[in-house]
Amino acid sequence: MINMETTAVQCALKPKEYASDQEVKWCPGCGDYAVLSAVRKTLSELNIPKEKVAFISGIGCSSRFPYYMGSYGFHTIHGRAAGVATGVKIANPDLSVWIISGDGDALAIGGNHFIHAIRRNINANLLLFNNQIYGLTKGQYSPTSELGMITKSSPHGTIEEPFSPGELAIGSQSKFFARVVDTDLKTMVAVLKQAEQHNGLSVIEILQNCVIFNDKIHSAITGKETKAENQLILEHGKPMLFGAEKNKGLRLMGLELEVVTVGENGITEADVLVHDAGNPNPTLHYMLTQLKSPEFPVALGVIRNIKAPTYDQALHNQRAEEKANSKFHSLNDLFLSGNTFRVN
Amino acid sequence: MINMETTAVQCALKPKEYASDQEVKWCPGCGDYAVLSAVRKTLSELNIPKEKVAFISGIGCSSRFPYYMGSYGFHTIHGRAAGVATGVKIANPDLSVWIISGDGDALAIGGNHFIHAIRRNINANLLLFNNQIYGLTKGQYSPTSELGMITKSSPHGTIEEPFSPGELAIGSQSKFFARVVDTDLKTMVAVLKQAEQHNGLSVIEILQNCVIFNDKIHSAITGKETKAENQLILEHGKPMLFGAEKNKGLRLMGLELEVVTVGENGITEADVLVHDAGNPNPTLHYMLTQLKSPEFPVALGVIRNIKAPTYDQALHNQRAEEKANSKFHSLNDLFLSGNTFRVN
Amino acid sequence: MIKTELKSAVIKFAGDSGDGMQLAGMLFTDTTANKGNEIATFPDFPSEIRAPQGTVAGVSGFQIHFGESGVYSPGDAPDVLIAMNPAALKANLSNLKPACTIIIDSDNFTERAIGKAGFSRNPLENGILSDYQIIEAPITSLTKSSIADLGLDNKSVVRCKNMFALGMVFWLFNESLDQTINFFKQKFAKKPALVKANIKVLQTGFHFAETVEAFTSSFFVPSAKKVAGIYRNLTGNQATAWGLLAAAKKANRDLFLGTYPITPATDILHELTKHKWAGVKIFQAEDEIAGVCSAIGASFAGDLAVTTTSGPGMALKTEAIGLAIMTELPLVIVNVQRGGPSTGLPTKTEQSDLSQALYGRNGDSPAVVISASTPATCFDWAFEACRIAVEHMTPVILLTESYIANGTEPWKIKLLDELAEIHPNTAESHEDWQPYKRDKKTLARKWVVPGTTGFEHRIGGLEKEDITGNVSYMPLNHEKMVHLRAEKVAMVTNDIPLQKVKGRNANQLLVIGWGGQFGILFGAVSKLQIEGKNIAFTHFNYIHPLPRNTKKIFEGFERIVVCELNNGQFANYLQAQFPEYRFERFNKMQGLPFTVKELKGKFNELLNDD
Amino acid sequence: MIKTELKSAVIKFAGDSGDGMQLAGMLFTDTTANKGNEIATFPDFPSEIRAPQGTVAGVSGFQIHFGESGVYSPGDAPDVLIAMNPAALKANLSNLKPACTIIIDSDNFTERAIGKAGFSRNPLENGILSDYQIIEAPITSLTKSSIADLGLDNKSVVRCKNMFALGMVFWLFNESLDQTINFFKQKFAKKPALVKANIKVLQTGFHFAETVEAFTSSFFVPSAKKVAGIYRNLTGNQATAWGLLAAAKKANRDLFLGTYPITPATDILHELTKHKWAGVKIFQAEDEIAGVCSAIGASFAGDLAVTTTSGPGMALKTEAIGLAIMTELPLVIVNVQRGGPSTGLPTKTEQSDLSQALYGRNGDSPAVVISASTPATCFDWAFEACRIAVEHMTPVILLTESYIANGTEPWKIKLLDELAEIHPNTAESHEDWQPYKRDKKTLARKWVVPGTTGFEHRIGGLEKEDITGNVSYMPLNHEKMVHLRAEKVAMVTNDIPLQKVKGRNANQLLVIGWGGQFGILFGAVSKLQIEGKNIAFTHFNYIHPLPRNTKKIFEGFERIVVCELNNGQFANYLQAQFPEYRFERFNKMQGLPFTVKELKGKFNELLNDD
Ligand SMILES: Cc1ncc(C[n+]2csc(CCOP(=O)(O)OP(=O)(O)O)c2C)c(N)n1
Ligand SMILES: Cc1ncc(C[n+]2csc(CCOP(=O)(O)OP(=O)(O)O)c2C)c(N)n1
Ligand code: SF4
Ligand code: SF4
Ligand SMILES: [Mg+2]
Ligand SMILES: [Mg+2]
C-alpha cells in the first residue's frame, strides 16, 4: 500500500482541486453546497490525496454528493450507504471513507444500518444531511420532521414524534457525535477535521436547509438575529457559554440542565459546565443532544468524542493473529488436514 | 365492535384456557416456557377475552410463541413483527396486540422496525426475548452477545460491542421500558400487567436462558446465590434498594450512580434514590438501563412508564376530525367535485 | 385569415424547469377537456429538483394531444411547439413534424443562452429552422411591461410569462380563456394582485397573437363525440387512488395504505392521504418492507390493504409478498413502473418489472398480476385488483407505469351506484369452518376478522397443513399445497372476461400489447386497418392468469408480435406457455412510450416481410 | 455364517433428536469412505432445535449409501435400518426395502413410547414386521451395564448408546473399528473417561453382534475403483466454502464474505469464519441487505466478494443485486435453496428459487446463474462462480440446495497447483481507460482498486453513459446499455464448456436435470440404459447463459422431460427459449430429493407411452 506520508507532499491540493468534472445540480441556495465546500476544504487542510478517499452515499438530494468530488465515489441505493461503506472499509482499510446520507436515507429506510454501523464503530465519517424532509421525492415528511408538520404526505399534519439523531446515536453506543449548521463553514470544517481524525464511526448531523420543500426550518438556530442566543458551540475543555455577549451558560442542577447568565444572581463562570467530549460516561452528552430552542440553545460542535476499538481494526487484528498462530500455512495444508485417504 | 366490559365477565378464563391445541416444542428447560406462563396468567388476571388478543411474532425460537396461545396469532417473517403489528393495530384498534421477538429478530434484521415502532408509540406490547444468541439457527452471535463471545459464527470471539436494548429504546424516544428475568414469574406478571395497561408501545426485555446454545448467560443475575446482590427490582415510588438484606441502595453523585449500604458510613434511606418511572426526563431511566453487574445490580421491573399520545389513536382522531369537517360526505361528492364537464 | 379545422392536434410547452410549463400544459388540458375533447398528455421533466438553468438537461416539457377522435396517445411529435428558451428548442429539434409551428420567446435568445443550450450559432439566424413556421415573440419583456403597474416583485412578474405563451396558444386554437381565468380567481383568492397579473398576461398574450398577425392561420379542433355523461380529468395515479377508495366502499371494508414514498408512485399516497374523511388509514412507513408488512397486518386484521411502490421498492417487498401468498391473505400491491434496472431512470417510463411481478419471489409462489391501460382506466384496474384480492384471497399485483401514472385523461365519472358490489370471502358461520378450508369454486379460504369469537386461529410463513392450517412438514402435504396455491390463482381465470381482439377477420399479423401502451398501439393498428392492412390487435390487462380464450386468439395468424417497453418479458412469458406459436418481439427501452410512427414502421415491415 | 458381497448398501440410523444419530452416521461414513468406497449421505432432522421426544416429528435420521460403484444418491430405501425407538421405526416404516434388516433397541419399546409414536399396538408383536429381519437388542441397558464401572453420570452414559448401535453395524458390514476409536481419542483427548466409555460401548456392540448370532448373514462391500489420489469427505457447504477460498487465492484477491445466518446456508459462514488465517474477511451483518451491500462495497474496494443465503434472504437482496448489475461489479451470491414459498420448509430441500435467480429483480437485469451437482463438486462450482464474476465483471448467482449442502461425498483433493489461474479484469494502464470502457471479447469493464492514483471515478445505480460511466438519462443510451448488459452476460457462453449428453445414440427420451439432483438422475438413467432403454441424459450446471450447443442436444428426441424439485421453473425457462421442442415436466415438491424408483417409473411410463 502507498505510504500516505510520502505522497502527501506531492499531491497537496487546493479545495477546488477536489472537485470532479460534473456540474453541481442542487437547487440554488440549497444547504448542500456549504457541506461540499467544507468537505473539500477539510481534505485539503488535512492534505489527504483524493485517490485515498471514497464517498459512499445512498439516494436523496444530498446523496448526489459523490459525483461532485474527484475522489472514488459510489452512489448506492436508498438507505444502504452504511452497509456498502462497511464493506469498502473492511476491504480497503487505507481509504478515508465518508458516508453521505439524508435524514430519510439514514433514519427511515436506512435506520438499521445507521444504528449497527454506530454500534460496531466502523472507522468512517457519516454526514447526516438533516433537512427534516424527503427532498428528492419532492417533500414528504421524514423521521426527523417536527410533530404536526404539514407536508405533501401529511396535509393534516404528522402524528409521529421525530427521532433526535443525537439521542438515537448515543442510544446506539456512539463514540463520536457532532452537530453543525450549514451556515457556519468555519465550525463545519473544524468539526469535520476532528471527525476524520477520530478513529471509529464519526456521526455529524448537519442542520441543512432545503430551500424548496422545507425552507427556513432551521432558521431559529441559523438566523442572523437569533443565532447567538440559539447556538451553543461546544469546544472540548471550554465552558459552555453562548449568547451575543458570551455571558450565558449551562449549569447542571440535579439531572436537569439550566440556562444561567454569568454576572447575574451571583453566577460566575465557575458555575458553568465545562465541556468534556472525551468523557466515557455518556449521560451529559445525551442530555446535551436533547437541548431544544427556544428554552435552550442547540448544542453544536463535537458533543462526544471518545476512544474505542474500531470494528475494522479488530477484524484485521484477528486475521493477523489467526495467521500468526495457525497450524495451516497454505490452503493445501487445510485441504490435506484431518481425515484423508488415498485411493490407488 | 364488541364491548369488552360486558363480555369480560362471561369469558373469564383460567391461564391454561388461553392455550392452543398445539404441543409446545421448545427445548426442555428453555426460558421461553416461563414467558408463556406469565402471559397466560396476565391475560387471565386482566380478564381479557382470548379473541381480543393478537400475538404477532417474527422468526426465531421465541417467535413460535403465537402457536401456543389460543388467541389470534401471526408468525410472520424474520424481523418484521413490529411492521405487521403496526398494521394490525391500526386496522383493528380494539385488539390487544403483543409483539413477540428475539434479540436477533428485533435488533438484528428487525432493528429498524424496532426503533420506529418505539418512536411512533404504537399501542402494543413488545416482548423482547433476549438470550443473546440466535437460537433457531443454532447458535450464532446476536447484536446483544457480549464482546468476545465464542459462538459458531465467532470461533475466535466477537469483535463488536453489543446493543443495550434499554439504551437503544430510550434513544428511540421510548415511553415504556421494562426488564425482567425468566426465573421470576411474579415480577414478570406484574410488569406485563403494567405494560398491557400502558397506552403506547411497551417494550419488555426478558433476560431469557437458552439452555442449548447459551446456557447460563444470565446466571450471575438469576442464580440463586447471586441474584439478591445483582437484581434491583424497581417499583415506582419506592427507594432503589436491593441485596439479601435490602440494605443496599443506589445514590446519585453528580452524573454517576453509586452503590451505598444503608447504615454504613452514615448512609440512611433518605440518601437512596426513589424510583419515578413516570418522570418525563429520561436521564435517570437512561442511566438505570446501563447498570451492569458485578459493579452494579441490574435494573429490573418497569424502568420508564410515561404518558404520551399513541400513533394509532392520533391516526383515528385525525380520521374522525377530517370526517367531521369534510366538505365531502360520500365518494360521489369527491368524484363530482372540481372541474367536471358534461358531454351530451 | 384561415381557420383550419383539425381532427386532432399536438401541442408541446417546453421551457426551463422553473418556467411553469407543467401549469401551462395542465390549464390548456383542462380547457380543451372541458370542451369535450379527447385528450392524452405526457409531462416530461428532469429528475433533479432544479436542474441547471438554461441547459438541455434542465428542460421541462408538457405535451398534450387533443381532438375529436383518434387520440390514443400524447402524440409522436408536436404540431405546435412553445420554446421558452434556446435549450427548449434544442431539446425538441430532433422530434418535430415538418412545417410545424414554433413559438419562441425571442427575449431569451441571448448569445449566452444560445451557447448554454449547446448551439454553436443562433438557430434563429443560421437557417436550421427554415422548414418551420417560426413565431418570435418578446414574451418576457411584454409580460413585464404589461403588468409593470401592479407593483409585483420581479420574480413574481417573470413567473407570469407562461401565461403569455398560453394566451397565444389559446388564440391559435380558438379556445376560450374563461376556464383559466376562473382557475386563477379560485387559486389566488387571497392574493388579488396575482390573479390580476396572471389574467392580464394571459389576455395580453391572446391579444398579441391576434394583433401581430404572425400566424398565417389559426386552428379549430371540434369536440369529441364521447359517450354522454359527466367527465373530469384524472391522472393515472389519481385514478388508481380513487379506484382503491371506491373498492373499499363497495367491499364494505376500511381501506389501509401502507407505503413508502418513491417516484413515480408517491402521488397515490399524496392523493389518498387527503381523503382521511373517507375513512382511509394511511401509514407512511419507515421503508418498503414495513409498508408491505403493515398492509399484511392490516389485511390479517380485516382491512382492505394496499401497498404502493415502484421497481426498487418492489424488490424489497418480495419476501413479504411470499408471506401473503403462504397465508393466503388479500393484498393489493401497486407497482408504478419506471426505468430500470437498479435506481435506473426514476422519472422515465418502462414496463420492465413484469418478470419481477411474475417470478420475483423465493419458492413456487403464484400471485395474480394485472395491469392498467390508460390514465383513467387505472380507476377500473385498481378496483378490479381489490375485487380479485378479497374474493379470491390472494395478493394481486397491479402494474401501472410512469407514462400513464402521470398522464391525464378524461374520466367518465362513475358514481357508487354504477359500480359492482365486491363480496369479500368472509367467514360467517362457525360450522365447519377451518382456517384453510376452501371455497369449492375459487379455492379461496375464508377471511376472518380478529376479535370475533370462535374463529381464533394462527397463521404464518411455514408450510400449512391443508384445511387446518397448522404447521406441517409432511412431504405430500407440501406438494398438495404447492398445487393448491397455483390452482387457486389459475382459477381466477374463470372470474374474468374473455380476451378481445380488434380485427377479427385479419390473419396476417397479430399485434400484442399489455399495460399502459394500449392507446398508442391501438392507434397505430387502427391507422393500418383503415389503410386496409391485414392486421389485428389484442391487448392484455390480465397477465396472470391469462383469460381462458387466450390460446384461441393466437390461432391462424401468420405472425404474432409482442410490443413492450422492455427486453421481451411478456413475450418470454407467452412463449413458455404457448410453444405452438412464435412470438416475435418489438421492444423499446428508451424510457419513453412507443410512437405511432415507429409502430407503423415496424408493423409494415412485418407485413411486407413474408 | 454367510458373508454376502454387495455392490452397494444403504444404511439408515434413526432415533430421537438427542440420540446421536448424526454422529453415528458420520462416523460410519468416515470409515467406509476411508476404505475407498463411493458414498452419498442424507441427513434429515427436524427444524425444531429439540423436537418433542419420542414423537415422529422428533425423529432425526442419517442415511448413507456406500459401495463399489453406482452410488449416485443416498439411496431410495435402506437395506439396514437402525431404529432406536418406536417413533424412529414408525417414521421409516413406509419406506423400507422388502426383507431388509431392522435393528431395534428393545429397551425403548415400552407401552408409553409405543403410544407416543402413534402405534396402537406393539409393532414387535402385531405382525406388521413379519416381512423384515428384526434384530432386537437391549441397546440401552447393555450400554449402561458395559460402562457402569467408569463413574460417569447417567446422562453421559445414555449418550453412548449410539456407539453400541454403530458397533453392531460395523460388525454387520465387516468394517474396522479403528478409525472410530481414533476419532474418540482425538476428540476427547482431555476427557479420558469419555474416550474409554465410547470405545467400550462401541466394542460391546460389535461383540454383541458377533456373539448373539442374531444376524443370519453379514455383508461385505468392496472398495470403489476410484481415480487414484488423496480423498476426504466434504459436505456441500464445506466444499462451497473451500472453493471460495481457493478462488480468492488463484485470483490473488482477498476473500470477503458479507452474510446473515439462515438455514441451510449458515454452515458456509461457520466454515469460512474458521479460516481467518487464510486472510478471509468475515462480516456477519445485521441483515441480508447489509450482507449483500457490504459485499458490493468490498467488491468496489477490490476484494473478491461473496454473500451467502437461502430463498427468503435472497428475496431481500434483489434490490442490491440490481445495483451490482448496473455498476457491473463482480459479486458471487450463493443461494442454498430450501423449501418455499415464504419461510416454507426451512430444513427441507427444493429447487424452487430458480425463477427468482433468473428474474427476481426490477428492470431488465441479467445476471449469470449457475448451479452445483453434488456435495463435493460444490467446490468446483463455487470456484467457477468466482472466476466468471471477476473475469466478466458481473454478479454470479450460484444455486446449491439443502440436499447437497448437507450431504457428504468424498472429494478428490485438489491442491492449489492443480487449479487454473483466475485473471480478474483489472485496470492496469491509465491510457485509454474509462470507467465503462469494455473488453472487446467479454464486454467486461475494468475493475479498479480505489486508492490507486489516476483511476478515481464514481459509479452508482442511475443509468450510466456508455464508456464514461457518467449518469445519463438519454433515451438511446439507455437502450444501448440494456443491450450491452444483456450481451455481456450472454457472452459468458463463449467461456464455458459445451453441454454433454450421456447416451449419444438414443433418440426416444431425453432426460434433463439441473443442480443437485444430478446423482439420482444419473443413476436412474444409467440403470435404464443398462436395461437397454432408448434414453439419454443431459444435466445443466450453467443455467444462464446456457452452453452454446444446448439447442443441438435437443434435436432428434421424440420426447424431452425436465425433472426438477419445483413446479416447472427450468422447464418454463427452456420452453421460452426453445419453442421448437416440447419440454415435458416431472416435478416433485415434497421437500425431498427424487428417488431412483420414482424416476425409473416415470421414465418407463414416458418410454412406453407412444
Ligand atoms: C428503495 C427505494 N425506496 C424509495 C426511494 C425513493 N427515495 C429516493 S430519495 C428518498 C428520500 C430522500 O430524503 P433524504 O434521505 O432525507 O434526502 P434529501 O433528498 O432530503 O437530501 C426516497 C424516499 C428509492 N429511490 N429507493
Ligand atoms: C429473511 C431471513 N433471514 C434469516 C432467517 C434465519 N433466521 C431465523 S431465526 C434467526 C435468528 C433467531 O434469533 P433470535 O431472533 O434471537 O431468536 P431465538 O431463536 O434466539 O429466540 C435467523 C437468523 C430467516 N428465517 N429469514
Ligand atoms: S430539493 Fe431541497 S434538498 Fe434537494 S437540492 Fe433542492 S434545496 Fe437541496
Ligand atoms: S435452542 Fe435455546 S432458545 Fe431455542 S428452544 Fe432451545 S433452549 Fe429455547
Ligand atoms: Mg432529507
Ligand atoms: Mg435470541
Short mmCIF file of N, CA and C in Angstrom, two decimals, chain A residues 213-264:
data_model
loop_
_atom_site.label_atom_id
_atom_site.label_comp_id
_atom_site.label_asym_id
_atom_site.label_seq_id
_atom_site.Cartn_x
_atom_site.Cartn_y
_atom_site.Cartn_z
N PHE A 213 -38.48 22.61 -0.29
CA PHE A 213 -39.57 21.90 0.37
C PHE A 213 -39.66 22.13 1.88
N ASN A 214 -38.64 22.77 2.43
CA ASN A 214 -38.69 22.95 3.89
C ASN A 214 -37.89 24.19 4.28
N ASP A 215 -38.10 25.24 3.54
CA ASP A 215 -37.25 26.42 3.70
C ASP A 215 -37.35 26.97 5.12
N LYS A 216 -36.20 27.37 5.64
CA LYS A 216 -36.10 28.07 6.93
C LYS A 216 -36.45 27.20 8.13
N ILE A 217 -36.45 25.89 7.95
CA ILE A 217 -36.82 25.05 9.07
C ILE A 217 -35.83 25.19 10.22
N HIS A 218 -34.59 25.53 9.90
CA HIS A 218 -33.60 25.70 10.97
C HIS A 218 -33.34 27.17 11.26
N SER A 219 -34.21 28.04 10.78
CA SER A 219 -33.83 29.46 10.80
C SER A 219 -33.77 30.04 12.21
N ALA A 220 -34.50 29.46 13.14
CA ALA A 220 -34.39 29.97 14.52
C ALA A 220 -32.95 29.79 14.99
N ILE A 221 -32.34 28.70 14.56
CA ILE A 221 -30.98 28.42 15.02
C ILE A 221 -29.94 29.15 14.16
N THR A 222 -30.24 29.25 12.86
CA THR A 222 -29.21 29.80 11.97
C THR A 222 -29.41 31.27 11.65
N GLY A 223 -30.57 31.81 11.95
CA GLY A 223 -30.88 33.19 11.57
C GLY A 223 -29.89 34.18 12.17
N LYS A 224 -29.55 35.19 11.42
CA LYS A 224 -28.58 36.20 11.83
C LYS A 224 -28.91 36.76 13.21
N GLU A 225 -30.20 37.12 13.39
CA GLU A 225 -30.55 37.78 14.65
C GLU A 225 -30.58 36.82 15.82
N THR A 226 -31.01 35.59 15.53
CA THR A 226 -31.30 34.69 16.64
C THR A 226 -30.17 33.73 16.95
N LYS A 227 -29.21 33.64 16.06
CA LYS A 227 -28.28 32.53 16.23
C LYS A 227 -27.43 32.62 17.49
N ALA A 228 -27.06 33.80 17.87
CA ALA A 228 -26.20 33.92 19.06
C ALA A 228 -26.89 33.32 20.29
N GLU A 229 -28.18 33.53 20.39
CA GLU A 229 -28.92 33.03 21.55
C GLU A 229 -29.24 31.54 21.42
N ASN A 230 -29.21 31.07 20.21
CA ASN A 230 -29.69 29.71 19.98
C ASN A 230 -28.61 28.70 19.64
N GLN A 231 -27.39 29.15 19.53
CA GLN A 231 -26.30 28.23 19.22
C GLN A 231 -25.34 28.12 20.40
N LEU A 232 -25.16 26.94 20.88
CA LEU A 232 -24.12 26.69 21.89
C LEU A 232 -23.03 25.90 21.18
N ILE A 233 -21.96 26.58 20.82
CA ILE A 233 -20.89 25.88 20.09
C ILE A 233 -19.91 25.30 21.09
N LEU A 234 -19.95 23.99 21.21
CA LEU A 234 -19.16 23.31 22.23
C LEU A 234 -17.71 23.17 21.78
N GLU A 235 -16.83 23.40 22.72
CA GLU A 235 -15.42 23.08 22.47
C GLU A 235 -14.88 22.33 23.67
N HIS A 236 -14.15 21.30 23.37
CA HIS A 236 -13.63 20.44 24.43
C HIS A 236 -12.76 21.26 25.39
N GLY A 237 -13.06 21.15 26.69
CA GLY A 237 -12.25 21.85 27.68
C GLY A 237 -12.67 23.29 27.93
N LYS A 238 -13.64 23.76 27.17
CA LYS A 238 -14.08 25.15 27.33
C LYS A 238 -15.44 25.19 28.04
N PRO A 239 -15.71 26.29 28.75
CA PRO A 239 -17.03 26.39 29.40
C PRO A 239 -18.15 26.52 28.36
N MET A 240 -19.31 26.05 28.74
CA MET A 240 -20.44 26.05 27.80
C MET A 240 -21.12 27.41 27.81
N LEU A 241 -20.52 28.36 27.15
CA LEU A 241 -21.03 29.73 27.12
C LEU A 241 -21.62 30.04 25.75
N PHE A 242 -22.61 30.91 25.73
CA PHE A 242 -23.19 31.31 24.45
C PHE A 242 -23.85 32.66 24.62
N GLY A 243 -24.55 33.11 23.60
CA GLY A 243 -25.22 34.42 23.65
C GLY A 243 -24.36 35.47 22.98
N ALA A 244 -25.01 36.55 22.60
CA ALA A 244 -24.31 37.62 21.89
C ALA A 244 -23.12 38.11 22.70
N GLU A 245 -23.30 38.12 24.03
CA GLU A 245 -22.19 38.59 24.86
C GLU A 245 -21.39 37.45 25.48
N LYS A 246 -21.68 36.24 25.04
CA LYS A 246 -20.99 35.06 25.60
C LYS A 246 -21.09 35.06 27.12
N ASN A 247 -22.19 35.53 27.63
CA ASN A 247 -22.33 35.56 29.09
C ASN A 247 -23.41 34.62 29.59
N LYS A 248 -23.99 33.88 28.65
CA LYS A 248 -24.96 32.87 29.11
C LYS A 248 -24.26 31.52 29.15
N GLY A 249 -24.71 30.69 30.05
CA GLY A 249 -24.05 29.40 30.17
C GLY A 249 -25.00 28.32 30.63
N LEU A 250 -24.53 27.10 30.60
CA LEU A 250 -25.34 25.98 31.07
C LEU A 250 -24.83 25.52 32.43
N ARG A 251 -25.76 25.23 33.30
CA ARG A 251 -25.41 24.73 34.63
C ARG A 251 -26.18 23.44 34.86
N LEU A 252 -25.60 22.58 35.65
CA LEU A 252 -26.29 21.32 35.96
C LEU A 252 -26.97 21.43 37.32
N MET A 253 -28.27 21.15 37.36
CA MET A 253 -29.00 21.13 38.63
C MET A 253 -29.62 19.75 38.76
N GLY A 254 -29.02 18.92 39.61
CA GLY A 254 -29.52 17.55 39.69
C GLY A 254 -29.35 16.89 38.34
N LEU A 255 -30.47 16.44 37.77
CA LEU A 255 -30.36 15.83 36.44
C LEU A 255 -30.98 16.72 35.38
N GLU A 256 -31.02 18.02 35.67
CA GLU A 256 -31.57 18.94 34.68
C GLU A 256 -30.51 19.98 34.33
N LEU A 257 -30.53 20.39 33.07
CA LEU A 257 -29.67 21.50 32.67
C LEU A 257 -30.46 22.79 32.79
N GLU A 258 -29.73 23.86 32.96
CA GLU A 258 -30.38 25.13 33.24
C GLU A 258 -29.55 26.24 32.57
N VAL A 259 -30.22 27.22 32.01
CA VAL A 259 -29.50 28.35 31.41
C VAL A 259 -29.30 29.41 32.49
N VAL A 260 -28.06 29.85 32.64
CA VAL A 260 -27.79 30.91 33.62
C VAL A 260 -27.06 32.05 32.92
N THR A 261 -27.08 33.20 33.55
CA THR A 261 -26.34 34.34 32.99
C THR A 261 -25.21 34.68 33.94
N VAL A 262 -24.00 34.65 33.42
CA VAL A 262 -22.84 34.95 34.25
C VAL A 262 -22.94 36.42 34.64
N GLY A 263 -22.74 36.63 35.93
CA GLY A 263 -22.82 38.02 36.41
C GLY A 263 -24.18 38.37 36.98
N GLU A 264 -25.14 37.50 36.77
CA GLU A 264 -26.47 37.75 37.36
C GLU A 264 -26.70 36.77 38.50
#
